[in-house]
Amino acid sequence: MNLFLQLFALGCATGGIYAISAMGVVAVFRSSGVINFAHGAVAMAGGYVMYSVADTAGLSHLIAVPAGVLASALIGWLVYVLVIRPLAETSTLTRVIATLGVFVVLQQGVVLVYGSALKIPEPYLPTGAVRAGPIAVGADQLILFVFSAGLTAVLWAVFKHTRFGLATSAVAESPRSLAALGWRVGRLRGANWALGGALAGVAGIALAPGLQLQPNSFALLIIPTLASAMLGGLRSFPLTLLGGIALGVLQALCAHYLDLPGVGDAVPFLVIIGVLMLMGRALPLRSHVNERLPRVGGGRVRPVRLVVAVALAAVAAQTLLGVQLLDGLTVTLVTSIILLSQVVVTGYAGQLSLAQVPIAGVGAIIAGRVLAATGIPFALAILVGGAAAIPVALAVGLPALRARGVSLAIATLGFGVAINAVILRNSDLNGGAGGLQVGFQSVFGIDVGSIVYPARYAILCGLVFVLLALMTANVRRGRVGRRMLAVRTNERAAAALGVDVASTKLYAFVLAGMIAGIGGVLSAFRNPTLTFASYDPLTSVNGLIQSVIGGIGYIPGALFGGIGQNGGLATAIANTWLFDIARYLVLILGIGLIVQVIVQPNGIADVIAHPPRERRPRLRTLRARLPQPPNPLARRRAAAVDAQIAAARQTAGRPSGGRLEARGVTVRFGSVVAVDDVSLEVRPGEVVAVIGPNGAGKTTLMDALSGFVPASGTVALDGRPISGLPAFRRTRAGLTRSFQSLELLEDMTVLDNLRCAGDPADAASYLIDLVRPDRGRISGATVAAIDTFRLAGHLHQLPTELPYGTRHLVAIARAVAAAPKVLMLDEPAAGLSEVERAEVGGLIRHLADDWGIAVLLVEHDVELVRRVSDRAIALDFGEQIAAGTPDEVLADPRVVDAYLGGAQPALSTATAPAKERS
């Protein structure tokens, strides 16, 4: 018991320091909505400044400690002014990636100035023991714990009761409203970034004497910091303190009682995963803002160019390149393979993973141990490494089922730290100080050892890269690629189209993991003795930076990123003809990333694919007005699409209607009842309208029926209960919907939006598309939607290029392309002109009368409801207050009071049903 209390006390002291650092993250997040991944590096900088002033310059700690805090505060302010503020109009994800660049710049700057050797600062607090019965705690630890508690109280009071604190809470929610009240939003955010930097500096200075100063280990302070901040909900300072203490205690207890290497480093990761699993959601809420990610390439393969390039590279490797350049080429190729995995998981599927390099390390360590133990051929060992990485990648991908964006990046970075601590640094697995001895390798009897035959090994790596790149291009061009892009762009819309979002995410992680594992094997086997120090999480951060610089949405982007790898072609060329660039390369990459996300976030490959002159609006407009020479490739593609549409039109069948029944549907958000015991029925060929004022629960009812929010009650389609089905399975069963905000897939053409809805939901395509991409035939329902909504002239345009009214038609047509039995439309006429509303109304009646589809219509336009609906129900505060024909419902006094503000609408004298009136 005494030992437990001792560990508990030590954990509290460490947790207090974690909490101080985490409060800096909370201050920044509350003001800007950005999680600063450079926070640990800022803390490291504060510690080194204190060391320079006190230990190097010999000044008093009374000067050194404030100097370190002020330096960290200045760095925090500069990060906001130079990096974050220029990116104010970009996505949160872009700003987070920029902070990763800052992280690398600070870390590498410290290495260049101070070196990577361990620095041991002199203690500046009393080091004697303070005893309370059997428990002994260092005086410095007790002082820091009391300081962290006092600092928490001060921050809570400041942010709770001062104008500065209240304005900080408001600025992340509505900066324009705050600016209208006279506040300088930029200065307020800059002050909070300076405060966050200062708190990071305090944590770094507090940890420096005990943790000692070493760039790599100190920079990873971000993991327990983020875990503590997440336990505080990224909002509450007191809860952040409690979270940090709980984390410190858990680390101390696990490190002592669990005989497992690296378990202490893995604890913060487990805390992060637990928080995400409890607080995350399978699908985002309506309030979720979809982030615009870098542009994606089409995956087009030019066979002749590819063959010529491979042949020339092989000849150059055998005859022209020296040993140093060959080694640089090999490093570039194996790095490009690992970065190719980043293209799949982040570029195509939109899942920000910071664990790809540790996953590659797992593939390497398993392949090495299997080959050393069994002597299997090297070719088979490569496949073993790829297969071994799959379960690890699957585990890394599990948080993606309930997290996305920045939260997922935190989880994958934590997972990378855990993999590195528990597996890659485990001497029982990695061979200890001597590494794993595997000797030189051969493939099909041909020696390919990179030391003796560097050209052969480079050619082998090049062939593997080409094969994996072709496989990745196949996936991009096939149905699986369409699903990935749909999930990347908008998870809610993808689920509404019948895409299994969870399976698509996990497939992306599995495929990326297999590719990374193969790259990890080829990287490790460059030497006859395998070591695994280079597969650490910081290298994974560098890998993401290289991917973004190269073009994370493009396959060639992986190759461009690999050229910049330390020891790659850029290093070899510079070392051969210029100067020793290796020690500056990581710093250059970090600065390059920061500049690129500000100037050209799509990467080098996008600049090549879309030269700057193509992106100039005036030139685009001029070219659109002038006759252009025919594009043979575009003409062939259009002709192929026209042929598919013509063939499908011959056999096109219209969807048949179904019957939707809902009984006692209730939706609760905590103590708030958004929908209260609503029942309805929609029959084939019938339009039922749901009306009510804003906040009445109309869209929430539609979300409950389509499976986007949990609800009690029963929902049945053609008598079959579907209440327990997720959203995508309800779509496949025949219940489709549109969205008030349209939620079109902006990165895909109109045709691909429609195809995504009409694609068959088979699992075989996940394997078939790897070798032979199946673009999918255009379904009869898709052709019928194209013809009915007159979209033939817009099929090859992006949704962003269409007029607003046409975008509405595309949104409805996409739901129709899924061949629904029941179609739910959420305010399809919102924002349209009178003529466009009349057109939409006619199309709704056409779908019901001629196609027999059951239509559930949520709409504010009273006249449109009266004109197209057979029956209507009215909601107010989630309760059903009226039901009947549209005229009866609109004349109901409760509807007049609730929905129309007490002014009774002018009712038509016609009392015939909507079918007869139309």
PDB file of N, CA and C in Angstrom, residues 411-483:
ATOM      1  N   ALA A 411      -5.035  10.518 -32.561  1.00  0.00           N
ATOM      2  CA  ALA A 411      -5.089   9.093 -32.246  1.00  0.00           C
ATOM      3  C   ALA A 411      -4.005   8.319 -32.977  1.00  0.00           C
ATOM      4  N   THR A 412      -3.802   8.606 -34.264  1.00  0.00           N
ATOM      5  CA  THR A 412      -2.802   7.849 -35.024  1.00  0.00           C
ATOM      6  C   THR A 412      -1.384   8.200 -34.586  1.00  0.00           C
ATOM      7  N   LEU A 413      -1.151   9.468 -34.206  1.00  0.00           N
ATOM      8  CA  LEU A 413       0.165   9.808 -33.675  1.00  0.00           C
ATOM      9  C   LEU A 413       0.413   9.060 -32.373  1.00  0.00           C
ATOM     10  N   GLY A 414      -0.593   9.002 -31.503  1.00  0.00           N
ATOM     11  CA  GLY A 414      -0.455   8.230 -30.265  1.00  0.00           C
ATOM     12  C   GLY A 414      -0.218   6.761 -30.541  1.00  0.00           C
ATOM     13  N   PHE A 415      -0.909   6.230 -31.549  1.00  0.00           N
ATOM     14  CA  PHE A 415      -0.717   4.824 -31.917  1.00  0.00           C
ATOM     15  C   PHE A 415       0.719   4.602 -32.398  1.00  0.00           C
ATOM     16  N   GLY A 416       1.245   5.563 -33.174  1.00  0.00           N
ATOM     17  CA  GLY A 416       2.624   5.438 -33.639  1.00  0.00           C
ATOM     18  C   GLY A 416       3.612   5.422 -32.491  1.00  0.00           C
ATOM     19  N   VAL A 417       3.372   6.273 -31.490  1.00  0.00           N
ATOM     20  CA  VAL A 417       4.237   6.283 -30.303  1.00  0.00           C
ATOM     21  C   VAL A 417       4.168   4.941 -29.587  1.00  0.00           C
ATOM     22  N   ALA A 418       2.953   4.391 -29.464  1.00  0.00           N
ATOM     23  CA  ALA A 418       2.792   3.109 -28.779  1.00  0.00           C
ATOM     24  C   ALA A 418       3.473   1.983 -29.543  1.00  0.00           C
ATOM     25  N   ILE A 419       3.323   1.947 -30.871  1.00  0.00           N
ATOM     26  CA  ILE A 419       3.984   0.914 -31.684  1.00  0.00           C
ATOM     27  C   ILE A 419       5.497   0.991 -31.514  1.00  0.00           C
ATOM     28  N   ASN A 420       6.007   2.209 -31.555  1.00  0.00           N
ATOM     29  CA  ASN A 420       7.451   2.391 -31.430  1.00  0.00           C
ATOM     30  C   ASN A 420       7.949   1.935 -30.064  1.00  0.00           C
ATOM     31  N   ALA A 421       7.199   2.256 -29.009  1.00  0.00           N
ATOM     32  CA  ALA A 421       7.637   1.928 -27.655  1.00  0.00           C
ATOM     33  C   ALA A 421       7.507   0.445 -27.351  1.00  0.00           C
ATOM     34  N   VAL A 422       6.407  -0.170 -27.765  1.00  0.00           N
ATOM     35  CA  VAL A 422       6.117  -1.548 -27.360  1.00  0.00           C
ATOM     36  C   VAL A 422       6.741  -2.576 -28.303  1.00  0.00           C
ATOM     37  N   ILE A 423       6.853  -2.252 -29.596  1.00  0.00           N
ATOM     38  CA  ILE A 423       7.318  -3.242 -30.572  1.00  0.00           C
ATOM     39  C   ILE A 423       8.706  -2.901 -31.107  1.00  0.00           C
ATOM     40  N   LEU A 424       8.849  -1.721 -31.704  1.00  0.00           N
ATOM     41  CA  LEU A 424      10.075  -1.427 -32.443  1.00  0.00           C
ATOM     42  C   LEU A 424      11.271  -1.210 -31.528  1.00  0.00           C
ATOM     43  N   ARG A 425      11.054  -0.707 -30.302  1.00  0.00           N
ATOM     44  CA  ARG A 425      12.169  -0.522 -29.359  1.00  0.00           C
ATOM     45  C   ARG A 425      12.308  -1.694 -28.390  1.00  0.00           C
ATOM     46  N   ASN A 426      11.547  -2.725 -28.589  1.00  0.00           N
ATOM     47  CA  ASN A 426      11.588  -3.893 -27.718  1.00  0.00           C
ATOM     48  C   ASN A 426      12.783  -4.766 -28.107  1.00  0.00           C
ATOM     49  N   SER A 427      13.767  -4.869 -27.229  1.00  0.00           N
ATOM     50  CA  SER A 427      14.987  -5.614 -27.544  1.00  0.00           C
ATOM     51  C   SER A 427      14.729  -7.097 -27.750  1.00  0.00           C
ATOM     52  N   ASP A 428      13.621  -7.611 -27.210  1.00  0.00           N
ATOM     53  CA  ASP A 428      13.294  -9.021 -27.440  1.00  0.00           C
ATOM     54  C   ASP A 428      12.854  -9.259 -28.888  1.00  0.00           C
ATOM     55  N   LEU A 429      12.445  -8.193 -29.587  1.00  0.00           N
ATOM     56  CA  LEU A 429      11.959  -8.330 -30.960  1.00  0.00           C
ATOM     57  C   LEU A 429      12.932  -7.778 -31.988  1.00  0.00           C
ATOM     58  N   ASN A 430      13.637  -6.682 -31.631  1.00  0.00           N
ATOM     59  CA  ASN A 430      14.455  -6.015 -32.650  1.00  0.00           C
ATOM     60  C   ASN A 430      15.902  -6.492 -32.693  1.00  0.00           C
ATOM     61  N   GLY A 431      16.242  -7.503 -31.912  1.00  0.00           N
ATOM     62  CA  GLY A 431      17.588  -8.037 -31.948  1.00  0.00           C
ATOM     63  C   GLY A 431      18.570  -7.336 -31.030  1.00  0.00           C
ATOM     64  N   GLY A 432      18.095  -6.364 -30.259  1.00  0.00           N
ATOM     65  CA  GLY A 432      18.964  -5.674 -29.318  1.00  0.00           C
ATOM     66  C   GLY A 432      19.937  -4.743 -30.022  1.00  0.00           C
ATOM     67  N   ALA A 433      21.061  -4.467 -29.363  1.00  0.00           N
ATOM     68  CA  ALA A 433      22.036  -3.512 -29.893  1.00  0.00           C
ATOM     69  C   ALA A 433      22.633  -3.990 -31.206  1.00  0.00           C
ATOM     70  N   GLY A 434      22.725  -5.297 -31.407  1.00  0.00           N
ATOM     71  CA  GLY A 434      23.321  -5.830 -32.628  1.00  0.00           C
ATOM     72  C   GLY A 434      22.369  -5.919 -33.796  1.00  0.00           C
ATOM     73  N   GLY A 435      21.079  -5.702 -33.573  1.00  0.00           N
ATOM     74  CA  GLY A 435      20.098  -5.776 -34.648  1.00  0.00           C
ATOM     75  C   GLY A 435      19.813  -7.213 -35.068  1.00  0.00           C
ATOM     76  N   LEU A 436      19.009  -7.359 -36.109  1.00  0.00           N
ATOM     77  CA  LEU A 436      18.680  -8.677 -36.668  1.00  0.00           C
ATOM     78  C   LEU A 436      19.603  -8.978 -37.844  1.00  0.00           C
ATOM     79  N   GLN A 437      20.275 -10.118 -37.799  1.00  0.00           N
ATOM     80  CA  GLN A 437      21.195 -10.504 -38.867  1.00  0.00           C
ATOM     81  C   GLN A 437      20.434 -11.301 -39.930  1.00  0.00           C
ATOM     82  N   VAL A 438      20.372 -10.757 -41.145  1.00  0.00           N
ATOM     83  CA  VAL A 438      19.648 -11.460 -42.229  1.00  0.00           C
ATOM     84  C   VAL A 438      20.536 -11.702 -43.440  1.00  0.00           C
ATOM     85  N   GLY A 439      21.710 -11.068 -43.514  1.00  0.00           N
ATOM     86  CA  GLY A 439      22.621 -11.289 -44.637  1.00  0.00           C
ATOM     87  C   GLY A 439      22.132 -10.628 -45.916  1.00  0.00           C
ATOM     88  N   PHE A 440      22.824 -10.955 -47.026  1.00  0.00           N
ATOM     89  CA  PHE A 440      22.451 -10.413 -48.335  1.00  0.00           C
ATOM     90  C   PHE A 440      21.381 -11.288 -48.970  1.00  0.00           C
ATOM     91  N   GLN A 441      20.548 -10.665 -49.792  1.00  0.00           N
ATOM     92  CA  GLN A 441      19.377 -11.363 -50.323  1.00  0.00           C
ATOM     93  C   GLN A 441      19.475 -11.565 -51.829  1.00  0.00           C
ATOM     94  N   SER A 442      18.635 -12.469 -52.299  1.00  0.00           N
ATOM     95  CA  SER A 442      18.524 -12.713 -53.739  1.00  0.00           C
ATOM     96  C   SER A 442      17.062 -12.898 -54.091  1.00  0.00           C
ATOM     97  N   VAL A 443      16.740 -12.630 -55.347  1.00  0.00           N
ATOM     98  CA  VAL A 443      15.377 -12.780 -55.849  1.00  0.00           C
ATOM     99  C   VAL A 443      15.440 -13.657 -57.100  1.00  0.00           C
ATOM    100  N   PHE A 444      14.784 -14.815 -57.030  1.00  0.00           N
ATOM    101  CA  PHE A 444      14.778 -15.779 -58.142  1.00  0.00           C
ATOM    102  C   PHE A 444      16.198 -16.115 -58.598  1.00  0.00           C
ATOM    103  N   GLY A 445      17.088 -16.303 -57.607  1.00  0.00           N
ATOM    104  CA  GLY A 445      18.458 -16.696 -57.889  1.00  0.00           C
ATOM    105  C   GLY A 445      19.391 -15.566 -58.268  1.00  0.00           C
ATOM    106  N   ILE A 446      18.891 -14.333 -58.338  1.00  0.00           N
ATOM    107  CA  ILE A 446      19.719 -13.191 -58.709  1.00  0.00           C
ATOM    108  C   ILE A 446      20.066 -12.423 -57.436  1.00  0.00           C
ATOM    109  N   ASP A 447      21.361 -12.263 -57.162  1.00  0.00           N
ATOM    110  CA  ASP A 447      21.772 -11.528 -55.971  1.00  0.00           C
ATOM    111  C   ASP A 447      21.384 -10.048 -56.108  1.00  0.00           C
ATOM    112  N   VAL A 448      20.747  -9.512 -55.059  1.00  0.00           N
ATOM    113  CA  VAL A 448      20.288  -8.116 -55.100  1.00  0.00           C
ATOM    114  C   VAL A 448      20.750  -7.344 -53.870  1.00  0.00           C
ATOM    115  N   GLY A 449      21.739  -7.864 -53.136  1.00  0.00           N
ATOM    116  CA  GLY A 449      22.223  -7.152 -51.958  1.00  0.00           C
ATOM    117  C   GLY A 449      22.623  -5.734 -52.309  1.00  0.00           C
ATOM    118  N   SER A 450      22.111  -4.747 -51.571  1.00  0.00           N
ATOM    119  CA  SER A 450      22.289  -3.355 -51.978  1.00  0.00           C
ATOM    120  C   SER A 450      23.728  -2.880 -51.815  1.00  0.00           C
ATOM    121  N   ILE A 451      24.497  -3.526 -50.965  1.00  0.00           N
ATOM    122  CA  ILE A 451      25.879  -3.095 -50.774  1.00  0.00           C
ATOM    123  C   ILE A 451      26.763  -3.591 -51.919  1.00  0.00           C
ATOM    124  N   VAL A 452      26.557  -4.829 -52.318  1.00  0.00           N
ATOM    125  CA  VAL A 452      27.367  -5.408 -53.392  1.00  0.00           C
ATOM    126  C   VAL A 452      26.795  -5.065 -54.761  1.00  0.00           C
ATOM    127  N   TYR A 453      25.482  -5.097 -54.888  1.00  0.00           N
ATOM    128  CA  TYR A 453      24.808  -4.834 -56.173  1.00  0.00           C
ATOM    129  C   TYR A 453      23.786  -3.702 -55.993  1.00  0.00           C
ATOM    130  N   PRO A 454      24.250  -2.477 -55.783  1.00  0.00           N
ATOM    131  CA  PRO A 454      23.302  -1.389 -55.519  1.00  0.00           C
ATOM    132  C   PRO A 454      22.355  -1.115 -56.679  1.00  0.00           C
ATOM    133  N   ALA A 455      22.829  -1.290 -57.918  1.00  0.00           N
ATOM    134  CA  ALA A 455      21.952  -1.035 -59.066  1.00  0.00           C
ATOM    135  C   ALA A 455      20.808  -2.044 -59.111  1.00  0.00           C
ATOM    136  N   ARG A 456      21.111  -3.309 -58.830  1.00  0.00           N
ATOM    137  CA  ARG A 456      20.050  -4.329 -58.853  1.00  0.00           C
ATOM    138  C   ARG A 456      19.000  -4.055 -57.773  1.00  0.00           C
ATOM    139  N   TYR A 457      19.475  -3.674 -56.593  1.00  0.00           N
ATOM    140  CA  TYR A 457      18.500  -3.421 -55.516  1.00  0.00           C
ATOM    141  C   TYR A 457      17.648  -2.203 -55.858  1.00  0.00           C
ATOM    142  N   ALA A 458      18.259  -1.168 -56.465  1.00  0.00           N
ATOM    143  CA  ALA A 458      17.489   0.010 -56.866  1.00  0.00           C
ATOM    144  C   ALA A 458      16.442  -0.369 -57.910  1.00  0.00           C
ATOM    145  N   ILE A 459      16.816  -1.221 -58.864  1.00  0.00           N
ATOM    146  CA  ILE A 459      15.853  -1.650 -59.894  1.00  0.00           C
ATOM    147  C   ILE A 459      14.720  -2.456 -59.259  1.00  0.00           C
ATOM    148  N   LEU A 460      15.059  -3.345 -58.303  1.00  0.00           N
ATOM    149  CA  LEU A 460      14.023  -4.105 -57.603  1.00  0.00           C
ATOM    150  C   LEU A 460      13.042  -3.163 -56.905  1.00  0.00           C
ATOM    151  N   CYS A 461      13.570  -2.185 -56.190  1.00  0.00           N
ATOM    152  CA  CYS A 461      12.696  -1.235 -55.485  1.00  0.00           C
ATOM    153  C   CYS A 461      11.855  -0.443 -56.478  1.00  0.00           C
ATOM    154  N   GLY A 462      12.455  -0.090 -57.624  1.00  0.00           N
ATOM    155  CA  GLY A 462      11.700   0.635 -58.636  1.00  0.00           C
ATOM    156  C   GLY A 462      10.564  -0.184 -59.212  1.00  0.00           C
ATOM    157  N   LEU A 463      10.805  -1.473 -59.463  1.00  0.00           N
ATOM    158  CA  LEU A 463       9.753  -2.336 -59.997  1.00  0.00           C
ATOM    159  C   LEU A 463       8.614  -2.507 -58.982  1.00  0.00           C
ATOM    160  N   VAL A 464       8.992  -2.678 -57.714  1.00  0.00           N
ATOM    161  CA  VAL A 464       7.954  -2.808 -56.686  1.00  0.00           C
ATOM    162  C   VAL A 464       7.135  -1.519 -56.591  1.00  0.00           C
ATOM    163  N   PHE A 465       7.804  -0.366 -56.649  1.00  0.00           N
ATOM    164  CA  PHE A 465       7.066   0.904 -56.609  1.00  0.00           C
ATOM    165  C   PHE A 465       6.102   1.013 -57.782  1.00  0.00           C
ATOM    166  N   VAL A 466       6.558   0.649 -58.975  1.00  0.00           N
ATOM    167  CA  VAL A 466       5.691   0.745 -60.159  1.00  0.00           C
ATOM    168  C   VAL A 466       4.482  -0.166 -60.006  1.00  0.00           C
ATOM    169  N   LEU A 467       4.695  -1.407 -59.540  1.00  0.00           N
ATOM    170  CA  LEU A 467       3.561  -2.335 -59.360  1.00  0.00           C
ATOM    171  C   LEU A 467       2.559  -1.793 -58.343  1.00  0.00           C
ATOM    172  N   LEU A 468       3.052  -1.281 -57.216  1.00  0.00           N
ATOM    173  CA  LEU A 468       2.156  -0.752 -56.198  1.00  0.00           C
ATOM    174  C   LEU A 468       1.475   0.535 -56.676  1.00  0.00           C
ATOM    175  N   ALA A 469       2.196   1.350 -57.452  1.00  0.00           N
ATOM    176  CA  ALA A 469       1.592   2.564 -58.001  1.00  0.00           C
ATOM    177  C   ALA A 469       0.482   2.215 -58.986  1.00  0.00           C
ATOM    178  N   LEU A 470       0.704   1.194 -59.824  1.00  0.00           N
ATOM    179  CA  LEU A 470      -0.346   0.768 -60.755  1.00  0.00           C
ATOM    180  C   LEU A 470      -1.561   0.245 -59.987  1.00  0.00           C
ATOM    181  N   MET A 471      -1.322  -0.509 -58.928  1.00  0.00           N
ATOM    182  CA  MET A 471      -2.418  -1.013 -58.103  1.00  0.00           C
ATOM    183  C   MET A 471      -3.194   0.147 -57.482  1.00  0.00           C
ATOM    184  N   THR A 472      -2.474   1.154 -56.989  1.00  0.00           N
ATOM    185  CA  THR A 472      -3.129   2.316 -56.399  1.00  0.00           C
ATOM    186  C   THR A 472      -3.929   3.079 -57.445  1.00  0.00           C
ATOM    187  N   ALA A 473      -3.366   3.215 -58.657  1.00  0.00           N
ATOM    188  CA  ALA A 473      -4.092   3.895 -59.737  1.00  0.00           C
ATOM    189  C   ALA A 473      -5.350   3.128 -60.111  1.00  0.00           C
ATOM    190  N   ASN A 474      -5.273   1.801 -60.110  1.00  0.00           N
ATOM    191  CA  ASN A 474      -6.469   0.992 -60.394  1.00  0.00           C
ATOM    192  C   ASN A 474      -7.575   1.257 -59.375  1.00  0.00           C
ATOM    193  N   VAL A 475      -7.182   1.302 -58.107  1.00  0.00           N
ATOM    194  CA  VAL A 475      -8.170   1.564 -57.061  1.00  0.00           C
ATOM    195  C   VAL A 475      -8.794   2.942 -57.261  1.00  0.00           C
ATOM    196  N   ARG A 476      -7.975   3.929 -57.583  1.00  0.00           N
ATOM    197  CA  ARG A 476      -8.510   5.291 -57.774  1.00  0.00           C
ATOM    198  C   ARG A 476      -9.525   5.331 -58.909  1.00  0.00           C
ATOM    199  N   ARG A 477      -9.302   4.589 -59.985  1.00  0.00           N
ATOM    200  CA  ARG A 477     -10.189   4.673 -61.146  1.00  0.00           C
ATOM    201  C   ARG A 477     -11.418   3.787 -61.022  1.00  0.00           C
ATOM    202  N   GLY A 478     -11.447   2.910 -60.035  1.00  0.00           N
ATOM    203  CA  GLY A 478     -12.550   1.962 -59.907  1.00  0.00           C
ATOM    204  C   GLY A 478     -13.645   2.436 -58.972  1.00  0.00           C
ATOM    205  N   ARG A 479     -14.574   1.539 -58.723  1.00  0.00           N
ATOM    206  CA  ARG A 479     -15.702   1.859 -57.839  1.00  0.00           C
ATOM    207  C   ARG A 479     -15.240   2.117 -56.409  1.00  0.00           C
ATOM    208  N   VAL A 480     -14.205   1.378 -55.987  1.00  0.00           N
ATOM    209  CA  VAL A 480     -13.688   1.588 -54.631  1.00  0.00           C
ATOM    210  C   VAL A 480     -13.130   2.997 -54.491  1.00  0.00           C
ATOM    211  N   GLY A 481     -12.452   3.483 -55.534  1.00  0.00           N
ATOM    212  CA  GLY A 481     -11.947   4.848 -55.490  1.00  0.00           C
ATOM    213  C   GLY A 481     -13.063   5.866 -55.365  1.00  0.00           C
ATOM    214  N   ARG A 482     -14.201   5.590 -56.035  1.00  0.00           N
ATOM    215  CA  ARG A 482     -15.347   6.496 -55.903  1.00  0.00           C
ATOM    216  C   ARG A 482     -15.863   6.507 -54.483  1.00  0.00           C
ATOM    217  N   ARG A 483     -15.925   5.338 -53.869  1.00  0.00           N
ATOM    218  CA  ARG A 483     -16.381   5.277 -52.475  1.00  0.00           C
ATOM    219  C   ARG A 483     -15.430   6.044 -51.559  1.00  0.00           C
TER     220      ARG A 483
END
